[in-house]
Amino acid sequence: MRTKKKLLGVLMSMALVFSSAHGAGFKGEVEFTDAEVESHATHARLIVSKARGYLQSTWQDHITFYNKNGVSKYYGDRSKKLNTVGKRRRMLRKYGVSPDLEASLKPTSCIGLTLNALEKGFKEPEDENLISAWAKIEKFTRNNGVDGTALVHALQKLGWRIYYWNPDPEQNEVWDKEEINWQSKGYHSYRYIMLKRKGTYYFNKVDDTKLLVGFGKVVPEEFIKLPFFVGVAHTGYHIFPGMNGEVIEAHSTRALNSKDNLEKSKFNPLGTGGGPRWTRTEKYRSGLIAVPPLK
């Protein structure tokens, strides 16, 4: 018991330092006019349809390109090995591919893929109120370090519902121990305690703390039926859009010849082959999911 209390104390201290380093809340605030909120409600299904379509077409484009060329069309925009045209051309040559293929490559990241999908949705109706709302969302997200928690906070202001997800809170302490040296830490014990005490995760107000909590490897059917969602893992370190129980993840530092620069899997953090995941062996274990209001 002493060991558990000591570990929890250490983890909470680390998390408090983490939170302090990021200030007492989000940088600035995002507010929407009544007209913007109304336009979003009116066009919510179209927004979702277009965002889904973007994800599906991007995924198919990725698979087709990779199968044909043996390299990914979408390269990580945080990779120092791929951050110039010259480096990308040299890497293509290294993999036995014509360096001229560089002109077809596109940068990607987890937040980039998500923002692109949402942008397609918000702009599809050609409604000035939605275009204005999207500009506010994008600005707020970028002003907060393109953090996924800031993005879902903005979406919540338009009526999106925020769910806390954690397949097995009883493993929080085990996960925290395993992740002590990971770059991506979930701070699962601390986040869960704050959720119980205040109903918040980081700076986010959580609407639902039941549906996606403690489901183990059996994902609720109600969630699988959702046509679109935006997920956040490990306090915004990772973000993943998805639909009907599947996640599509983009990764910003993997090799150009990796087929998993973009990857699709079932939302099932503890299940074999499930996502979201950082690497093949390291998975994200808790976070938030934002669900659009659909009439």
PDB file of C-alpha atoms in Angstrom:
ATOM      1  CA  MET A   1       0.000   0.000   0.000  1.00  0.00           C
ATOM      2  CA  ARG A   2       2.833   2.387   0.832  1.00  0.00           C
ATOM      3  CA  THR A   3       4.408   1.690  -2.546  1.00  0.00           C
ATOM      4  CA  LYS A   4       1.135   2.444  -4.319  1.00  0.00           C
ATOM      5  CA  LYS A   5       0.624   5.687  -2.409  1.00  0.00           C
ATOM      6  CA  LYS A   6       4.209   6.745  -3.069  1.00  0.00           C
ATOM      7  CA  LEU A   7       3.855   6.053  -6.804  1.00  0.00           C
ATOM      8  CA  LEU A   8       0.563   7.916  -6.970  1.00  0.00           C
ATOM      9  CA  GLY A   9       2.113  10.852  -5.157  1.00  0.00           C
ATOM     10  CA  VAL A  10       5.014  10.973  -7.597  1.00  0.00           C
ATOM     11  CA  LEU A  11       2.716  10.732 -10.594  1.00  0.00           C
ATOM     12  CA  MET A  12       0.406  13.454  -9.295  1.00  0.00           C
ATOM     13  CA  SER A  13       3.394  15.711  -8.654  1.00  0.00           C
ATOM     14  CA  MET A  14       4.630  15.112 -12.197  1.00  0.00           C
ATOM     15  CA  ALA A  15       1.203  15.823 -13.598  1.00  0.00           C
ATOM     16  CA  LEU A  16       0.876  19.008 -11.566  1.00  0.00           C
ATOM     17  CA  VAL A  17       4.222  20.200 -12.874  1.00  0.00           C
ATOM     18  CA  PHE A  18       3.046  19.318 -16.379  1.00  0.00           C
ATOM     19  CA  SER A  19      -0.166  21.307 -15.919  1.00  0.00           C
ATOM     20  CA  SER A  20       1.642  24.268 -14.368  1.00  0.00           C
ATOM     21  CA  ALA A  21       4.016  24.410 -17.304  1.00  0.00           C
ATOM     22  CA  HIS A  22       1.012  24.791 -19.563  1.00  0.00           C
ATOM     23  CA  GLY A  23      -0.658  27.555 -17.557  1.00  0.00           C
ATOM     24  CA  ALA A  24      -3.964  27.586 -15.678  1.00  0.00           C
ATOM     25  CA  GLY A  25      -6.066  27.027 -18.753  1.00  0.00           C
ATOM     26  CA  PHE A  26      -6.141  27.301 -22.511  1.00  0.00           C
ATOM     27  CA  LYS A  27      -4.474  30.303 -24.076  1.00  0.00           C
ATOM     28  CA  GLY A  28      -7.279  32.688 -24.894  1.00  0.00           C
ATOM     29  CA  GLU A  29     -10.839  31.531 -25.444  1.00  0.00           C
ATOM     30  CA  VAL A  30     -13.026  30.686 -28.386  1.00  0.00           C
ATOM     31  CA  GLU A  31     -16.596  31.953 -28.613  1.00  0.00           C
ATOM     32  CA  PHE A  32     -19.187  31.539 -31.334  1.00  0.00           C
ATOM     33  CA  THR A  33     -22.114  33.724 -32.348  1.00  0.00           C
ATOM     34  CA  ASP A  34     -25.666  32.401 -32.187  1.00  0.00           C
ATOM     35  CA  ALA A  35     -25.698  32.369 -35.993  1.00  0.00           C
ATOM     36  CA  GLU A  36     -22.527  30.241 -36.109  1.00  0.00           C
ATOM     37  CA  VAL A  37     -23.932  27.759 -33.607  1.00  0.00           C
ATOM     38  CA  GLU A  38     -27.213  27.579 -35.522  1.00  0.00           C
ATOM     39  CA  SER A  39     -25.457  27.041 -38.861  1.00  0.00           C
ATOM     40  CA  HIS A  40     -23.385  24.263 -37.352  1.00  0.00           C
ATOM     41  CA  ALA A  41     -26.511  22.537 -36.015  1.00  0.00           C
ATOM     42  CA  THR A  42     -28.240  22.909 -39.380  1.00  0.00           C
ATOM     43  CA  HIS A  43     -25.346  21.459 -41.384  1.00  0.00           C
ATOM     44  CA  ALA A  44     -23.957  18.974 -38.850  1.00  0.00           C
ATOM     45  CA  ARG A  45     -24.783  15.907 -40.953  1.00  0.00           C
ATOM     46  CA  LEU A  46     -23.216  17.426 -44.058  1.00  0.00           C
ATOM     47  CA  ILE A  47     -20.114  18.381 -42.082  1.00  0.00           C
ATOM     48  CA  VAL A  48     -19.797  14.811 -40.852  1.00  0.00           C
ATOM     49  CA  SER A  49     -20.411  13.330 -44.292  1.00  0.00           C
ATOM     50  CA  LYS A  50     -17.711  15.451 -45.908  1.00  0.00           C
ATOM     51  CA  ALA A  51     -15.217  14.825 -43.088  1.00  0.00           C
ATOM     52  CA  ARG A  52     -15.828  11.076 -43.367  1.00  0.00           C
ATOM     53  CA  GLY A  53     -15.378  11.230 -47.108  1.00  0.00           C
ATOM     54  CA  TYR A  54     -12.057  13.015 -46.732  1.00  0.00           C
ATOM     55  CA  LEU A  55     -10.749  10.383 -44.337  1.00  0.00           C
ATOM     56  CA  GLN A  56     -11.881   7.539 -46.563  1.00  0.00           C
ATOM     57  CA  SER A  57     -10.397   9.028 -49.738  1.00  0.00           C
ATOM     58  CA  THR A  58      -7.117   9.903 -47.981  1.00  0.00           C
ATOM     59  CA  TRP A  59      -6.826   6.369 -46.646  1.00  0.00           C
ATOM     60  CA  GLN A  60      -7.464   4.857 -50.073  1.00  0.00           C
ATOM     61  CA  ASP A  61      -5.009   7.268 -51.684  1.00  0.00           C
ATOM     62  CA  HIS A  62      -2.385   6.218 -49.142  1.00  0.00           C
ATOM     63  CA  ILE A  63      -2.892   2.493 -49.741  1.00  0.00           C
ATOM     64  CA  THR A  64      -2.929   2.806 -53.528  1.00  0.00           C
ATOM     65  CA  PHE A  65       0.229   4.929 -53.600  1.00  0.00           C
ATOM     66  CA  TYR A  66       2.112   2.693 -51.187  1.00  0.00           C
ATOM     67  CA  ASN A  67       1.201  -0.513 -52.987  1.00  0.00           C
ATOM     68  CA  LYS A  68       2.399   0.984 -56.263  1.00  0.00           C
ATOM     69  CA  ASN A  69       5.618   2.651 -55.077  1.00  0.00           C
ATOM     70  CA  GLY A  70       6.679   0.986 -51.820  1.00  0.00           C
ATOM     71  CA  VAL A  71       6.830   4.349 -50.017  1.00  0.00           C
ATOM     72  CA  SER A  72       4.211   6.463 -48.334  1.00  0.00           C
ATOM     73  CA  LYS A  73       2.701   9.438 -50.121  1.00  0.00           C
ATOM     74  CA  TYR A  74       2.147  10.989 -46.704  1.00  0.00           C
ATOM     75  CA  TYR A  75       5.323  11.732 -44.746  1.00  0.00           C
ATOM     76  CA  GLY A  76       5.561  12.927 -41.155  1.00  0.00           C
ATOM     77  CA  ASP A  77       5.883  16.698 -40.949  1.00  0.00           C
ATOM     78  CA  ARG A  78       7.949  16.447 -37.735  1.00  0.00           C
ATOM     79  CA  SER A  79      10.583  14.102 -39.146  1.00  0.00           C
ATOM     80  CA  LYS A  80      13.978  15.820 -39.265  1.00  0.00           C
ATOM     81  CA  LYS A  81      15.017  13.295 -41.910  1.00  0.00           C
ATOM     82  CA  LEU A  82      12.263  14.499 -44.255  1.00  0.00           C
ATOM     83  CA  ASN A  83      11.956  18.219 -43.590  1.00  0.00           C
ATOM     84  CA  THR A  84      13.422  19.449 -46.892  1.00  0.00           C
ATOM     85  CA  VAL A  85      12.873  18.597 -50.537  1.00  0.00           C
ATOM     86  CA  GLY A  86      16.496  17.486 -50.811  1.00  0.00           C
ATOM     87  CA  LYS A  87      16.221  15.110 -47.868  1.00  0.00           C
ATOM     88  CA  ARG A  88      13.036  13.579 -49.250  1.00  0.00           C
ATOM     89  CA  ARG A  89      14.591  13.104 -52.679  1.00  0.00           C
ATOM     90  CA  ARG A  90      17.624  11.418 -51.142  1.00  0.00           C
ATOM     91  CA  MET A  91      15.410   9.145 -49.095  1.00  0.00           C
ATOM     92  CA  LEU A  92      13.409   8.139 -52.163  1.00  0.00           C
ATOM     93  CA  ARG A  93      16.625   7.336 -53.968  1.00  0.00           C
ATOM     94  CA  LYS A  94      17.746   5.277 -50.980  1.00  0.00           C
ATOM     95  CA  TYR A  95      14.593   3.170 -51.270  1.00  0.00           C
ATOM     96  CA  GLY A  96      15.108   2.627 -54.989  1.00  0.00           C
ATOM     97  CA  VAL A  97      12.377   5.021 -56.042  1.00  0.00           C
ATOM     98  CA  SER A  98      12.692   7.897 -58.505  1.00  0.00           C
ATOM     99  CA  PRO A  99      13.425  11.104 -56.566  1.00  0.00           C
ATOM    100  CA  ASP A 100      11.034  12.892 -58.925  1.00  0.00           C
ATOM    101  CA  LEU A 101       8.247  11.215 -56.965  1.00  0.00           C
ATOM    102  CA  GLU A 102       8.909  13.827 -54.273  1.00  0.00           C
ATOM    103  CA  ALA A 103       6.542  16.210 -56.061  1.00  0.00           C
ATOM    104  CA  SER A 104       3.670  13.857 -55.203  1.00  0.00           C
ATOM    105  CA  LEU A 105       4.422  13.611 -51.491  1.00  0.00           C
ATOM    106  CA  LYS A 106       2.327  15.374 -48.861  1.00  0.00           C
ATOM    107  CA  PRO A 107       3.095  16.197 -45.211  1.00  0.00           C
ATOM    108  CA  THR A 108       0.880  14.743 -42.511  1.00  0.00           C
ATOM    109  CA  SER A 109       0.470  14.478 -38.752  1.00  0.00           C
ATOM    110  CA  CYS A 110      -2.231  13.341 -36.381  1.00  0.00           C
ATOM    111  CA  ILE A 111      -3.536  16.865 -35.873  1.00  0.00           C
ATOM    112  CA  GLY A 112      -3.043  17.745 -39.543  1.00  0.00           C
ATOM    113  CA  LEU A 113      -5.186  14.854 -40.759  1.00  0.00           C
ATOM    114  CA  THR A 114      -7.905  15.739 -38.249  1.00  0.00           C
ATOM    115  CA  LEU A 115      -7.937  19.449 -39.068  1.00  0.00           C
ATOM    116  CA  ASN A 116      -8.033  18.733 -42.800  1.00  0.00           C
ATOM    117  CA  ALA A 117     -11.035  16.442 -42.406  1.00  0.00           C
ATOM    118  CA  LEU A 118     -12.930  18.942 -40.276  1.00  0.00           C
ATOM    119  CA  GLU A 119     -12.067  21.819 -42.590  1.00  0.00           C
ATOM    120  CA  LYS A 120     -13.540  19.932 -45.539  1.00  0.00           C
ATOM    121  CA  GLY A 121     -16.708  19.420 -43.533  1.00  0.00           C
ATOM    122  CA  PHE A 122     -17.089  22.976 -42.283  1.00  0.00           C
ATOM    123  CA  LYS A 123     -16.494  24.524 -45.690  1.00  0.00           C
ATOM    124  CA  GLU A 124     -18.650  22.161 -47.729  1.00  0.00           C
ATOM    125  CA  PRO A 125     -22.002  23.963 -47.100  1.00  0.00           C
ATOM    126  CA  GLU A 126     -20.460  27.259 -48.293  1.00  0.00           C
ATOM    127  CA  ASP A 127     -22.104  28.969 -45.327  1.00  0.00           C
ATOM    128  CA  GLU A 128     -20.329  32.149 -44.216  1.00  0.00           C
ATOM    129  CA  ASN A 129     -21.190  31.455 -40.592  1.00  0.00           C
ATOM    130  CA  LEU A 130     -19.517  28.045 -40.749  1.00  0.00           C
ATOM    131  CA  ILE A 131     -16.487  29.444 -42.533  1.00  0.00           C
ATOM    132  CA  SER A 132     -16.184  32.019 -39.759  1.00  0.00           C
ATOM    133  CA  ALA A 133     -16.622  29.356 -37.082  1.00  0.00           C
ATOM    134  CA  TRP A 134     -13.929  27.206 -38.650  1.00  0.00           C
ATOM    135  CA  ALA A 135     -11.479  30.116 -38.739  1.00  0.00           C
ATOM    136  CA  LYS A 136     -12.019  30.556 -34.996  1.00  0.00           C
ATOM    137  CA  ILE A 137     -11.515  26.839 -34.303  1.00  0.00           C
ATOM    138  CA  GLU A 138      -8.323  26.656 -36.318  1.00  0.00           C
ATOM    139  CA  LYS A 139      -6.887  29.831 -34.769  1.00  0.00           C
ATOM    140  CA  PHE A 140      -7.690  28.694 -31.237  1.00  0.00           C
ATOM    141  CA  THR A 141      -6.164  25.260 -31.861  1.00  0.00           C
ATOM    142  CA  ARG A 142      -2.979  26.708 -33.347  1.00  0.00           C
ATOM    143  CA  ASN A 143      -2.675  29.326 -30.600  1.00  0.00           C
ATOM    144  CA  ASN A 144      -2.662  26.426 -28.143  1.00  0.00           C
ATOM    145  CA  GLY A 145       0.164  24.545 -29.830  1.00  0.00           C
ATOM    146  CA  VAL A 146      -2.145  22.569 -32.172  1.00  0.00           C
ATOM    147  CA  ASP A 147      -3.130  20.539 -29.129  1.00  0.00           C
ATOM    148  CA  GLY A 148      -5.990  18.078 -29.517  1.00  0.00           C
ATOM    149  CA  THR A 149      -7.525  19.090 -26.188  1.00  0.00           C
ATOM    150  CA  ALA A 150      -7.899  22.666 -27.457  1.00  0.00           C
ATOM    151  CA  LEU A 151      -9.574  21.441 -30.631  1.00  0.00           C
ATOM    152  CA  VAL A 152     -12.197  19.364 -28.825  1.00  0.00           C
ATOM    153  CA  HIS A 153     -12.776  22.232 -26.383  1.00  0.00           C
ATOM    154  CA  ALA A 154     -13.679  24.454 -29.340  1.00  0.00           C
ATOM    155  CA  LEU A 155     -15.926  21.777 -30.840  1.00  0.00           C
ATOM    156  CA  GLN A 156     -17.711  21.407 -27.506  1.00  0.00           C
ATOM    157  CA  LYS A 157     -18.673  25.077 -27.731  1.00  0.00           C
ATOM    158  CA  LEU A 158     -20.595  24.172 -30.907  1.00  0.00           C
ATOM    159  CA  GLY A 159     -22.489  21.377 -29.214  1.00  0.00           C
ATOM    160  CA  TRP A 160     -20.136  18.416 -29.568  1.00  0.00           C
ATOM    161  CA  ARG A 161     -20.340  16.029 -26.617  1.00  0.00           C
ATOM    162  CA  ILE A 162     -17.089  15.145 -24.802  1.00  0.00           C
ATOM    163  CA  TYR A 163     -16.570  11.590 -23.539  1.00  0.00           C
ATOM    164  CA  TYR A 164     -13.754  10.383 -21.309  1.00  0.00           C
ATOM    165  CA  TRP A 165     -12.356   7.058 -22.527  1.00  0.00           C
ATOM    166  CA  ASN A 166     -10.412   4.525 -20.542  1.00  0.00           C
ATOM    167  CA  PRO A 167     -10.932   0.797 -21.180  1.00  0.00           C
ATOM    168  CA  ASP A 168      -9.811  -0.262 -17.695  1.00  0.00           C
ATOM    169  CA  PRO A 169      -9.203   2.381 -14.978  1.00  0.00           C
ATOM    170  CA  GLU A 170      -8.081  -0.355 -12.585  1.00  0.00           C
ATOM    171  CA  GLN A 171      -4.870  -0.544 -14.622  1.00  0.00           C
ATOM    172  CA  ASN A 172      -4.085   3.156 -14.307  1.00  0.00           C
ATOM    173  CA  GLU A 173      -1.224   2.668 -11.853  1.00  0.00           C
ATOM    174  CA  VAL A 174       0.250  -0.188 -13.907  1.00  0.00           C
ATOM    175  CA  TRP A 175       0.175   1.939 -17.036  1.00  0.00           C
ATOM    176  CA  ASP A 176       1.712   4.907 -15.254  1.00  0.00           C
ATOM    177  CA  LYS A 177       4.614   2.715 -14.160  1.00  0.00           C
ATOM    178  CA  GLU A 178       5.116   1.386 -17.683  1.00  0.00           C
ATOM    179  CA  GLU A 179       5.024   4.862 -19.194  1.00  0.00           C
ATOM    180  CA  ILE A 180       7.383   6.522 -16.728  1.00  0.00           C
ATOM    181  CA  ASN A 181      10.086   6.829 -19.416  1.00  0.00           C
ATOM    182  CA  TRP A 182       7.781   7.207 -22.416  1.00  0.00           C
ATOM    183  CA  GLN A 183       7.715  10.467 -24.318  1.00  0.00           C
ATOM    184  CA  SER A 184       3.948  10.095 -24.356  1.00  0.00           C
ATOM    185  CA  LYS A 185       2.568   9.738 -20.831  1.00  0.00           C
ATOM    186  CA  GLY A 186      -1.092   9.319 -19.983  1.00  0.00           C
ATOM    187  CA  TYR A 187      -0.924  10.386 -16.309  1.00  0.00           C
ATOM    188  CA  HIS A 188      -3.858   7.998 -16.040  1.00  0.00           C
ATOM    189  CA  SER A 189      -4.165   7.892 -12.234  1.00  0.00           C
ATOM    190  CA  TYR A 190      -3.999  11.655 -11.809  1.00  0.00           C
ATOM    191  CA  ARG A 191      -6.351  12.402 -14.712  1.00  0.00           C
ATOM    192  CA  TYR A 192      -8.863   9.873 -13.407  1.00  0.00           C
ATOM    193  CA  ILE A 193      -8.771  11.336  -9.895  1.00  0.00           C
ATOM    194  CA  MET A 194      -9.382  14.835 -11.261  1.00  0.00           C
ATOM    195  CA  LEU A 195     -12.172  13.498 -13.432  1.00  0.00           C
ATOM    196  CA  LYS A 196     -13.898  11.999 -10.400  1.00  0.00           C
ATOM    197  CA  ARG A 197     -13.359  15.081  -8.255  1.00  0.00           C
ATOM    198  CA  LYS A 198     -14.070  17.866 -10.723  1.00  0.00           C
ATOM    199  CA  GLY A 199     -15.530  16.315 -13.855  1.00  0.00           C
ATOM    200  CA  THR A 200     -12.599  17.600 -15.885  1.00  0.00           C
ATOM    201  CA  TYR A 201      -9.738  16.162 -17.888  1.00  0.00           C
ATOM    202  CA  TYR A 202      -6.851  18.633 -18.147  1.00  0.00           C
ATOM    203  CA  PHE A 203      -8.706  21.878 -19.028  1.00  0.00           C
ATOM    204  CA  ASN A 204     -11.674  20.089 -20.604  1.00  0.00           C
ATOM    205  CA  LYS A 205     -15.124  19.729 -19.098  1.00  0.00           C
ATOM    206  CA  VAL A 206     -16.290  16.139 -19.631  1.00  0.00           C
ATOM    207  CA  ASP A 207     -19.930  15.418 -20.485  1.00  0.00           C
ATOM    208  CA  ASP A 208     -19.932  11.621 -20.207  1.00  0.00           C
ATOM    209  CA  THR A 209     -17.770   9.520 -17.889  1.00  0.00           C
ATOM    210  CA  LYS A 210     -19.570   6.201 -18.306  1.00  0.00           C
ATOM    211  CA  LEU A 211     -20.050   4.988 -21.897  1.00  0.00           C
ATOM    212  CA  LEU A 212     -16.355   4.565 -22.745  1.00  0.00           C
ATOM    213  CA  VAL A 213     -15.030   3.705 -19.290  1.00  0.00           C
ATOM    214  CA  GLY A 214     -14.207   0.161 -18.183  1.00  0.00           C
ATOM    215  CA  PHE A 215     -15.282  -1.590 -21.385  1.00  0.00           C
ATOM    216  CA  GLY A 216     -12.144  -3.717 -21.565  1.00  0.00           C
ATOM    217  CA  LYS A 217     -11.915  -5.213 -25.047  1.00  0.00           C
ATOM    218  CA  VAL A 218     -15.650  -5.065 -25.788  1.00  0.00           C
ATOM    219  CA  VAL A 219     -16.354  -1.639 -27.263  1.00  0.00           C
ATOM    220  CA  PRO A 220     -19.938  -0.433 -26.666  1.00  0.00           C
ATOM    221  CA  GLU A 221     -22.218  -0.889 -29.669  1.00  0.00           C
ATOM    222  CA  GLU A 222     -23.556   2.621 -29.133  1.00  0.00           C
ATOM    223  CA  PHE A 223     -20.084   3.982 -29.844  1.00  0.00           C
ATOM    224  CA  ILE A 224     -19.538   1.768 -32.898  1.00  0.00           C
ATOM    225  CA  LYS A 225     -22.688   3.228 -34.462  1.00  0.00           C
ATOM    226  CA  LEU A 226     -21.348   6.795 -34.328  1.00  0.00           C
ATOM    227  CA  PRO A 227     -20.713   8.049 -37.891  1.00  0.00           C
ATOM    228  CA  PHE A 228     -17.824  10.321 -36.885  1.00  0.00           C
ATOM    229  CA  PHE A 229     -15.734  11.334 -33.876  1.00  0.00           C
ATOM    230  CA  VAL A 230     -12.529  13.113 -32.927  1.00  0.00           C
ATOM    231  CA  GLY A 231     -10.381  11.392 -30.312  1.00  0.00           C
ATOM    232  CA  VAL A 232      -7.613  12.724 -28.095  1.00  0.00           C
ATOM    233  CA  ALA A 233      -5.101  10.586 -26.203  1.00  0.00           C
ATOM    234  CA  HIS A 234      -2.641  11.262 -23.385  1.00  0.00           C
ATOM    235  CA  THR A 235      -3.569  14.901 -22.718  1.00  0.00           C
ATOM    236  CA  GLY A 236      -3.526  15.957 -26.359  1.00  0.00           C
ATOM    237  CA  TYR A 237      -0.233  14.312 -27.287  1.00  0.00           C
ATOM    238  CA  HIS A 238      -2.094  12.368 -29.976  1.00  0.00           C
ATOM    239  CA  ILE A 239      -5.333  12.988 -31.851  1.00  0.00           C
ATOM    240  CA  PHE A 240      -7.241  10.559 -34.035  1.00  0.00           C
ATOM    241  CA  PRO A 241     -10.389  11.001 -36.125  1.00  0.00           C
ATOM    242  CA  GLY A 242     -12.617   8.044 -36.818  1.00  0.00           C
ATOM    243  CA  MET A 243     -15.984   6.627 -37.779  1.00  0.00           C
ATOM    244  CA  ASN A 244     -18.156   3.648 -36.892  1.00  0.00           C
ATOM    245  CA  GLY A 245     -15.719   2.278 -34.351  1.00  0.00           C
ATOM    246  CA  GLU A 246     -12.621   2.635 -36.538  1.00  0.00           C
ATOM    247  CA  VAL A 247      -9.772   5.104 -36.112  1.00  0.00           C
ATOM    248  CA  ILE A 248      -7.544   6.504 -38.843  1.00  0.00           C
ATOM    249  CA  GLU A 249      -4.246   7.717 -37.452  1.00  0.00           C
ATOM    250  CA  ALA A 250      -1.490   9.762 -39.037  1.00  0.00           C
ATOM    251  CA  HIS A 251       2.006   9.724 -37.542  1.00  0.00           C
ATOM    252  CA  SER A 252       4.489  12.542 -37.894  1.00  0.00           C
ATOM    253  CA  THR A 253       7.900  10.931 -37.385  1.00  0.00           C
ATOM    254  CA  ARG A 254       7.877   7.508 -39.067  1.00  0.00           C
ATOM    255  CA  ALA A 255      10.073   6.461 -42.004  1.00  0.00           C
ATOM    256  CA  LEU A 256       9.056   7.267 -45.556  1.00  0.00           C
ATOM    257  CA  ASN A 257       8.897   3.579 -46.468  1.00  0.00           C
ATOM    258  CA  SER A 258       6.562   2.795 -43.569  1.00  0.00           C
ATOM    259  CA  LYS A 259       3.099   1.681 -44.597  1.00  0.00           C
ATOM    260  CA  ASP A 260       1.942   2.783 -41.160  1.00  0.00           C
ATOM    261  CA  ASN A 261       2.488   6.508 -41.672  1.00  0.00           C
ATOM    262  CA  LEU A 262      -1.259   6.313 -41.951  1.00  0.00           C
ATOM    263  CA  GLU A 263      -2.986   3.360 -40.351  1.00  0.00           C
ATOM    264  CA  LYS A 264      -6.528   2.221 -39.768  1.00  0.00           C
ATOM    265  CA  SER A 265      -7.704  -0.010 -36.945  1.00  0.00           C
ATOM    266  CA  LYS A 266     -10.641  -0.708 -34.673  1.00  0.00           C
ATOM    267  CA  PHE A 267     -10.961   1.589 -31.686  1.00  0.00           C
ATOM    268  CA  ASN A 268      -9.965  -0.978 -29.086  1.00  0.00           C
ATOM    269  CA  PRO A 269      -6.942   0.192 -27.065  1.00  0.00           C
ATOM    270  CA  LEU A 270      -6.496  -3.126 -25.245  1.00  0.00           C
ATOM    271  CA  GLY A 271      -7.494  -5.406 -28.122  1.00  0.00           C
ATOM    272  CA  THR A 272      -5.042  -7.142 -30.459  1.00  0.00           C
ATOM    273  CA  GLY A 273      -4.401  -4.885 -33.439  1.00  0.00           C
ATOM    274  CA  GLY A 274      -6.585  -2.158 -31.975  1.00  0.00           C
ATOM    275  CA  GLY A 275      -5.899   1.535 -31.773  1.00  0.00           C
ATOM    276  CA  PRO A 276      -5.092   4.255 -31.063  1.00  0.00           C
ATOM    277  CA  ARG A 277      -1.406   3.389 -30.830  1.00  0.00           C
ATOM    278  CA  TRP A 278       1.933   5.133 -30.729  1.00  0.00           C
ATOM    279  CA  THR A 279       4.037   2.232 -31.975  1.00  0.00           C
ATOM    280  CA  ARG A 280       3.317  -1.428 -32.662  1.00  0.00           C
ATOM    281  CA  THR A 281       3.873  -2.230 -28.986  1.00  0.00           C
ATOM    282  CA  GLU A 282       3.012   1.038 -27.220  1.00  0.00           C
ATOM    283  CA  LYS A 283      -0.615   2.079 -27.108  1.00  0.00           C
ATOM    284  CA  TYR A 284      -2.533   5.088 -25.940  1.00  0.00           C
ATOM    285  CA  ARG A 285      -4.740   4.134 -23.029  1.00  0.00           C
ATOM    286  CA  SER A 286      -7.000   7.033 -22.074  1.00  0.00           C
ATOM    287  CA  GLY A 287      -8.190  10.435 -23.197  1.00  0.00           C
ATOM    288  CA  LEU A 288     -11.198  12.197 -24.681  1.00  0.00           C
ATOM    289  CA  ILE A 289     -13.533  11.662 -27.606  1.00  0.00           C
ATOM    290  CA  ALA A 290     -15.704  14.408 -29.118  1.00  0.00           C
ATOM    291  CA  VAL A 291     -18.937  13.441 -30.841  1.00  0.00           C
ATOM    292  CA  PRO A 292     -20.910  15.832 -33.090  1.00  0.00           C
ATOM    293  CA  PRO A 293     -24.541  16.685 -32.384  1.00  0.00           C
ATOM    294  CA  LEU A 294     -26.636  14.973 -35.043  1.00  0.00           C
ATOM    295  CA  LYS A 295     -30.406  15.346 -35.128  1.00  0.00           C
TER     296      LYS A 295
END
